[in-house]
PDB file of C-alpha atoms in Angstrom:
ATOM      1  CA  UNK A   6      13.749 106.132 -83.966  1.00 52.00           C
ATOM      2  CA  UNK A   7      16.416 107.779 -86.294  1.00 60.00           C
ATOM      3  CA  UNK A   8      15.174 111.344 -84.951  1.00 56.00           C
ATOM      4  CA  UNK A   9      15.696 110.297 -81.019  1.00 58.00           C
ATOM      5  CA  UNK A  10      19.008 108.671 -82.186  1.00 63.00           C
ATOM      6  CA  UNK A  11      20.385 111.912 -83.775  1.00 63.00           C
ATOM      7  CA  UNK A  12      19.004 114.111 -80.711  1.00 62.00           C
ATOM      8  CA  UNK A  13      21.411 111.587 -78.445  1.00 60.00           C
ATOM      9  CA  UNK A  14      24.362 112.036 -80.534  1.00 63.00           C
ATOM     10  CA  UNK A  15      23.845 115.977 -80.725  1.00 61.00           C
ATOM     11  CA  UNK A  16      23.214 115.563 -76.662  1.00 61.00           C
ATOM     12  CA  UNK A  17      26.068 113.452 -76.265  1.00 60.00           C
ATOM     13  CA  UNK A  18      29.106 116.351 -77.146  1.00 60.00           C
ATOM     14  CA  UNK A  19      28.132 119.043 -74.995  1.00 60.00           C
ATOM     15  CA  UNK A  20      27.180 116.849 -71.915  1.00 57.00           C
ATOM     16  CA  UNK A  21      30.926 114.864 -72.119  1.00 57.00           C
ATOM     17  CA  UNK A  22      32.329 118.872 -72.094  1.00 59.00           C
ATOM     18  CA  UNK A  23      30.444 119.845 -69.705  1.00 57.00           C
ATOM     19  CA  UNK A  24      31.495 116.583 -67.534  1.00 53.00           C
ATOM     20  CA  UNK A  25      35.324 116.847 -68.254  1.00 52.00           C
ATOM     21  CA  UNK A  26      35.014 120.466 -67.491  1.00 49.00           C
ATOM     22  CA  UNK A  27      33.546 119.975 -64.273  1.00 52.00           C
ATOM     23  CA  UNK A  28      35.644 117.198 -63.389  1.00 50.00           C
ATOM     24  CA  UNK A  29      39.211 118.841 -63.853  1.00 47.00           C
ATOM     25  CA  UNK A  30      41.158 118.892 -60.390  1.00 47.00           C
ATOM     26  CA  UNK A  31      40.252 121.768 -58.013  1.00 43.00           C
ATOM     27  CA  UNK A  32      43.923 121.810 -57.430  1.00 46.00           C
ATOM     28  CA  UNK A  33      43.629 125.082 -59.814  1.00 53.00           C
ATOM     29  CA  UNK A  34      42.723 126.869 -56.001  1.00 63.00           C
ATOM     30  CA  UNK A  35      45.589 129.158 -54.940  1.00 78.00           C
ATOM     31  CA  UNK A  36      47.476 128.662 -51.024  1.00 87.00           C
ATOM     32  CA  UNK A  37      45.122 129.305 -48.299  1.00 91.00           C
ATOM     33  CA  UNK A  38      45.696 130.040 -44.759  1.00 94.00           C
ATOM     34  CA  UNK A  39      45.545 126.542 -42.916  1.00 94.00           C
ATOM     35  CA  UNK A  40      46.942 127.798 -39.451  1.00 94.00           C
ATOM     36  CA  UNK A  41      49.589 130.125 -37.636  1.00 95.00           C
ATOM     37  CA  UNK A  42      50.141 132.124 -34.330  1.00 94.00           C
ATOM     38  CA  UNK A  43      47.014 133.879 -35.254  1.00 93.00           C
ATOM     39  CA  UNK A  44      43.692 131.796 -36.675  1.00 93.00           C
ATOM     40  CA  UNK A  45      40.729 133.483 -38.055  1.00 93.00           C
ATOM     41  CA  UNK A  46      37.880 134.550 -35.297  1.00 93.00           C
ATOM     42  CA  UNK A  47      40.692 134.159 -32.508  1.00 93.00           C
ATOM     43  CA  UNK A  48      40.473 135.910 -29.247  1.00 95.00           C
ATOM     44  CA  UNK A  49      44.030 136.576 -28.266  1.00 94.00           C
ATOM     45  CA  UNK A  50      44.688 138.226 -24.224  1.00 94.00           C
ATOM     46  CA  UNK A  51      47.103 140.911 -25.980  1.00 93.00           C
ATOM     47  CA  UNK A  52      48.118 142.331 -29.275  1.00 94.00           C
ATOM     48  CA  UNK A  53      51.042 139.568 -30.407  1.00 94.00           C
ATOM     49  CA  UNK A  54      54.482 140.495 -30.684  1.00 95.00           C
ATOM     50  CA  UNK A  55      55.020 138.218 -33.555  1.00 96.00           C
ATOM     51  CA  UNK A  56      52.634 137.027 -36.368  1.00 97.00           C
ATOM     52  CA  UNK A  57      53.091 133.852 -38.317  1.00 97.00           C
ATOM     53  CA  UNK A  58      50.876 132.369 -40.907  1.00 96.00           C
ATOM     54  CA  UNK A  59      51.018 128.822 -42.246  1.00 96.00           C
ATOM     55  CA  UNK A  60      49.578 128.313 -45.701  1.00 95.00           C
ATOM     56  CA  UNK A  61      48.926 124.871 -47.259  1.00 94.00           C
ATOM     57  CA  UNK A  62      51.670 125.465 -49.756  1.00 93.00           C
ATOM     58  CA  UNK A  63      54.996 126.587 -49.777  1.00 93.00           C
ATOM     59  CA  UNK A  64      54.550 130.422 -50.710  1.00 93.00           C
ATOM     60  CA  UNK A  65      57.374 131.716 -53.225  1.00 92.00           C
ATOM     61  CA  UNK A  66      60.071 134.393 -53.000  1.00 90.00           C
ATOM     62  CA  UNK A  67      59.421 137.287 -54.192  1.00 85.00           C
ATOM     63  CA  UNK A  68      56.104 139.565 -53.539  1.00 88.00           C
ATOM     64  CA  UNK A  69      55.127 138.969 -50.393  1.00 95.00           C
ATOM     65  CA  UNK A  70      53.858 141.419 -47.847  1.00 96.00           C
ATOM     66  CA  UNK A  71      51.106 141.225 -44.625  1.00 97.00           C
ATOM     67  CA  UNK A  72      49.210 144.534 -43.097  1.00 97.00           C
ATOM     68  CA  UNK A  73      47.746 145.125 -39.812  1.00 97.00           C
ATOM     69  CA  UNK A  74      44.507 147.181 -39.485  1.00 97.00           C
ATOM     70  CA  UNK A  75      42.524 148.072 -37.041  1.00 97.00           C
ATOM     71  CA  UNK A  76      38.739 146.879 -38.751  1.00 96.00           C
ATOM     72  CA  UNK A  77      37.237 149.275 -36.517  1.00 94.00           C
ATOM     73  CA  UNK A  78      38.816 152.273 -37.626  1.00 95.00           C
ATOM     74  CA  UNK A  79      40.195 151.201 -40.748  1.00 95.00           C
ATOM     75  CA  UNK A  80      43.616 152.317 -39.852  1.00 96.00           C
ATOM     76  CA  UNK A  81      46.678 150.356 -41.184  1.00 97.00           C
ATOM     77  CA  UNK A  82      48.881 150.239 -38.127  1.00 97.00           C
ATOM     78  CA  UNK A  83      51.624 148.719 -39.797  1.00 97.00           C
ATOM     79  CA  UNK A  84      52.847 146.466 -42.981  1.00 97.00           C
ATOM     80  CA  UNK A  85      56.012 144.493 -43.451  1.00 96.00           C
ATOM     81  CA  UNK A  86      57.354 141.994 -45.798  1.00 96.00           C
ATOM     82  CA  UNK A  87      57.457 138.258 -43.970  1.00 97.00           C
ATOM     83  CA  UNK A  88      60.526 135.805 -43.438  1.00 96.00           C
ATOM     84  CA  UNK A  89      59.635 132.249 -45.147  1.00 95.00           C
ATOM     85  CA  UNK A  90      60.187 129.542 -43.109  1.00 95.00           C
ATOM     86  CA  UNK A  91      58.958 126.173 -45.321  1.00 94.00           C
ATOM     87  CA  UNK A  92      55.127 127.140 -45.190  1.00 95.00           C
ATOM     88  CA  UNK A  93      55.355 129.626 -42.394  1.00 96.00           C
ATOM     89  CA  UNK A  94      55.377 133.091 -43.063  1.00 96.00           C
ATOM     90  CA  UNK A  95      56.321 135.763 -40.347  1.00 97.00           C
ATOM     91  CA  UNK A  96      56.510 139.163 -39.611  1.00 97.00           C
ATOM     92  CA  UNK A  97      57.536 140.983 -36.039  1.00 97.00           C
ATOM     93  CA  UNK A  98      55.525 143.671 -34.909  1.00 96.00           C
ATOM     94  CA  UNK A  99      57.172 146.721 -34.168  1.00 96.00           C
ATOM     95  CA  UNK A 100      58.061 147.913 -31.230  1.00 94.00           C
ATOM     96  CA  UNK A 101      55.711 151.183 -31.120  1.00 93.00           C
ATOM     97  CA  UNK A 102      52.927 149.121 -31.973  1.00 93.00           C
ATOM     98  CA  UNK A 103      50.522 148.155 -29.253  1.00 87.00           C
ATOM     99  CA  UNK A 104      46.867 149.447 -29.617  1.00 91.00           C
ATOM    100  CA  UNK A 105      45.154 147.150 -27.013  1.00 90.00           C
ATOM    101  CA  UNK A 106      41.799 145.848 -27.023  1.00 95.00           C
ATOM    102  CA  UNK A 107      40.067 145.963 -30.260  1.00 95.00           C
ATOM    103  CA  UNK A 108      39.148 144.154 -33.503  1.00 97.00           C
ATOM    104  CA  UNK A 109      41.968 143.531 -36.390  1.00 97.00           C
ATOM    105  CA  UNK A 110      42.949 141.833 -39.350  1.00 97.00           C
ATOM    106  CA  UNK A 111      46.283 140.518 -40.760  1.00 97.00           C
ATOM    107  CA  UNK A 112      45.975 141.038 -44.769  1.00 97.00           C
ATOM    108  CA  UNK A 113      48.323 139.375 -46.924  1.00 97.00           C
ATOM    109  CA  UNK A 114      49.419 139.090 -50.395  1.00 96.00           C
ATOM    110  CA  UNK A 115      51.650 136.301 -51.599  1.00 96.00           C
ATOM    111  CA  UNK A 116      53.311 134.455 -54.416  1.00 93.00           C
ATOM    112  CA  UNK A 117      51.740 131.295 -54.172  1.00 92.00           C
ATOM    113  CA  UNK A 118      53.318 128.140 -54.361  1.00 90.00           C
ATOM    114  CA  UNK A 119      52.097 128.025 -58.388  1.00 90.00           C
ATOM    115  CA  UNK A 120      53.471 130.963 -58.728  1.00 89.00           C
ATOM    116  CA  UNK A 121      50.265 133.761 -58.630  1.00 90.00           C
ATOM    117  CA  UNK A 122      49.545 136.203 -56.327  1.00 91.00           C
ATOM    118  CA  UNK A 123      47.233 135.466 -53.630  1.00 93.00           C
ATOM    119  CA  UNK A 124      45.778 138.271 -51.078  1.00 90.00           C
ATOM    120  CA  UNK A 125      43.169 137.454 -48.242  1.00 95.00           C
ATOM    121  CA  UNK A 126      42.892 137.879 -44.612  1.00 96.00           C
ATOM    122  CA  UNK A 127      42.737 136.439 -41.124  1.00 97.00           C
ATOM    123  CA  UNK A 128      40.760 138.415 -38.417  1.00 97.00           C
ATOM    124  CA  UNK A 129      41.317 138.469 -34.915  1.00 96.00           C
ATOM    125  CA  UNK A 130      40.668 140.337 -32.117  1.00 96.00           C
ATOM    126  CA  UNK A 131      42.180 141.653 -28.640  1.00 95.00           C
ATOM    127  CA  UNK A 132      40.314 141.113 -25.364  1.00 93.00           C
ATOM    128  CA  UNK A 133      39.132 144.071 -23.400  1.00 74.00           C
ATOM    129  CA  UNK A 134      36.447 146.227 -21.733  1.00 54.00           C
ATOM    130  CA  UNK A 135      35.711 146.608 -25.637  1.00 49.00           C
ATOM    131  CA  UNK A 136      34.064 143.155 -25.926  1.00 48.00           C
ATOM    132  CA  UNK A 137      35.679 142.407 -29.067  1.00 46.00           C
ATOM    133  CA  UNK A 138      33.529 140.683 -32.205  1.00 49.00           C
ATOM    134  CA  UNK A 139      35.287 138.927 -34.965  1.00 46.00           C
ATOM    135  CA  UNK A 140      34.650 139.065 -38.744  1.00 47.00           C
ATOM    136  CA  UNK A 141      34.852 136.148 -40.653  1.00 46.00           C
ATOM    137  CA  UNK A 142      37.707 135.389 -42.928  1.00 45.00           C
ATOM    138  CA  UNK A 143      38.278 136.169 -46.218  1.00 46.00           C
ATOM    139  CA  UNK A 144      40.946 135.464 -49.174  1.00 45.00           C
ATOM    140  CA  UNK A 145      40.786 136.262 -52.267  1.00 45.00           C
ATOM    141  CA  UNK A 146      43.344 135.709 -55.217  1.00 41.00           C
ATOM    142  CA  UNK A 147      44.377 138.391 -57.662  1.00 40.00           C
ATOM    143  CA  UNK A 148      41.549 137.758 -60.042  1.00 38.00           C
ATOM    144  CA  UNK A 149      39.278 138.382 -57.671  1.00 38.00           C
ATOM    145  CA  UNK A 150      37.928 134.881 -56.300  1.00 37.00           C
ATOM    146  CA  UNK A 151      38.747 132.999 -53.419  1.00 36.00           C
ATOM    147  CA  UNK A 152      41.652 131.117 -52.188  1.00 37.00           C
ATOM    148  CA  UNK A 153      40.305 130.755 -48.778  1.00 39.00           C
ATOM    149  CA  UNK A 154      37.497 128.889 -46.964  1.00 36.00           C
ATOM    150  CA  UNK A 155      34.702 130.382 -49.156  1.00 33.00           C
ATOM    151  CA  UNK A 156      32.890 128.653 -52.163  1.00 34.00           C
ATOM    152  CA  UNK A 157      33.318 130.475 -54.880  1.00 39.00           C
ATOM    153  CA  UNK A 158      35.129 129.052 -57.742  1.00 44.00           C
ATOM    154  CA  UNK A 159      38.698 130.058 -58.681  1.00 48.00           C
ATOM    155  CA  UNK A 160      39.834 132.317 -61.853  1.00 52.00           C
ATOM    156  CA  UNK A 161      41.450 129.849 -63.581  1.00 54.00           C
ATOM    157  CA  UNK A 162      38.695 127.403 -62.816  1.00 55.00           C
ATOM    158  CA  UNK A 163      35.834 129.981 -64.296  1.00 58.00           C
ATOM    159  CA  UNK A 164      38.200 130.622 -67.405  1.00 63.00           C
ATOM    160  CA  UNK A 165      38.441 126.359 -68.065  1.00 59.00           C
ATOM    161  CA  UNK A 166      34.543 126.373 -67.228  1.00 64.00           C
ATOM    162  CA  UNK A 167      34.009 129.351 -69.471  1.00 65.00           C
ATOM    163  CA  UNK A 168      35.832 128.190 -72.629  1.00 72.00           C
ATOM    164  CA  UNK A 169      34.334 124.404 -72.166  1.00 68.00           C
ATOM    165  CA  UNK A 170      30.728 125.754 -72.282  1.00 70.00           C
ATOM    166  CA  UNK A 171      31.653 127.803 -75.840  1.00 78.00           C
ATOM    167  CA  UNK A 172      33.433 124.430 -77.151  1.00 77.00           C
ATOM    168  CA  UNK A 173      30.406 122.748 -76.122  1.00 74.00           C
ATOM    169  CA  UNK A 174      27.678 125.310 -78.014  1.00 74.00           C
ATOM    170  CA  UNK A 175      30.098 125.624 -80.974  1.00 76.00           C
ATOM    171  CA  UNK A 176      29.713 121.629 -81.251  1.00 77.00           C
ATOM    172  CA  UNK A 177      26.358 121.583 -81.210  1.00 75.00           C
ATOM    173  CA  UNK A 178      25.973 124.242 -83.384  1.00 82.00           C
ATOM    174  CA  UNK A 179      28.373 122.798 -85.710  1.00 83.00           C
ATOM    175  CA  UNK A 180      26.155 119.256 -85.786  1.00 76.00           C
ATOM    176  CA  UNK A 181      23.164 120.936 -85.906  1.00 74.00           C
ATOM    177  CA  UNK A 182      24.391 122.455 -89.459  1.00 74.00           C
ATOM    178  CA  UNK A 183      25.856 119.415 -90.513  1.00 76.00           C
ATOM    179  CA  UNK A 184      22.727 117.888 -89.900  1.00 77.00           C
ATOM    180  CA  UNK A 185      20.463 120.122 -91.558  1.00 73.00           C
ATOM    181  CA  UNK A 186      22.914 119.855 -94.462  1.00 75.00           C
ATOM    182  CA  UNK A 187      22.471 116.619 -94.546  1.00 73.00           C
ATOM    183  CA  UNK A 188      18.588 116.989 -94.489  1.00 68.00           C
ATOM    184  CA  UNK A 189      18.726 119.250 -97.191  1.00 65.00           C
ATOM    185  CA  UNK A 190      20.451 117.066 -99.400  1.00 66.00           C
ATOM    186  CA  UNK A 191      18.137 113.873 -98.951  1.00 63.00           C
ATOM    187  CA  UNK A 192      15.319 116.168 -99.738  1.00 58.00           C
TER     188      UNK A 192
END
């Protein structure tokens, strides 16, 4: 009975780690896209004049830029830094820019609300003889994990799950020493 005892004790650390670990507030995620004059796997009738992206925070001053590409050439057709309304970010397209039917992208990187940078995209596409197909979505913060509608966990998230796991093999190494101590000292 003393041996199953002990093993529940030993069990006991790492599995409260592991559950305050995975219990911490996903509010570690970075601003995503929730909406804007352009949604992800849109068909618009022609290219937009204006872009505007809402995120689901309020995205800071400083950093902030969008790109247009074309995603079936690959060519950038043109970048700009965007006016922050509240949530809303915006950018006009220029004047010389109006390629027609076609598949594209708006890429952005922002200072997110909690203050780290934050790059992703929304894809769209142009109506036309073309037949246009739309990728899906992606976003990705500057660690390189998502901010967006995918599942994969946050940077900051990994690092907090990371460092919980080694607290929680460091305890039971450390009570698996103390108990062999112990062991040795009774016998």
């Amino acid at each position: 009975m003393k041996f199953r005892n002990r093993i529940t004790r030993l069990a006991a650390v790492p599995l409260a780690s592991a559950c305050v670990v995975l219990a911490s507030p996903v509010a570690l995620a970075h601003d995503s896209v929730i909406g804007g004059s352009v949604t992800s796997g849109e068909v618009l009738q022609e290219f937009p004049r204006e872009i505007t992206l809402e995120f689901s925070g309020i995205p800071q001053e400083g950093y902030n830029t969008f790109a247009v590409t074309d995603t079936d050439t690959e060519e950038v057709l043109f970048d700009a830094e965007p006016d922050i309304t509240g949530r809303d970010l915006t950018i006009e397209v220029p004047e010389d820019v109006n390629p027609g039917p076609g598949n594209y992208q708006v890429g952005f990187r922002i200072t997110s609300s909690d203050g780290h940078s934050t790059m992703g995209s929304v894809p769209f596409s142009v109506a036309g003889a073309q037949g246009a197909t739309v990728p899906t979505e992606t976003s990705n913060s500057e660690a390189g994990s998502s901010s967006g509608s995918t599942a994969e966990l946050s940077g900051g998230l990994k690092t907090v799950i990371s460092i919980g796991a080694i607290l929680a093999a460091l305890a039971v190494i450390i009570m698996l020493v103390a108990k062999m101590r112990g062991t040795n000292k009774k016998g």
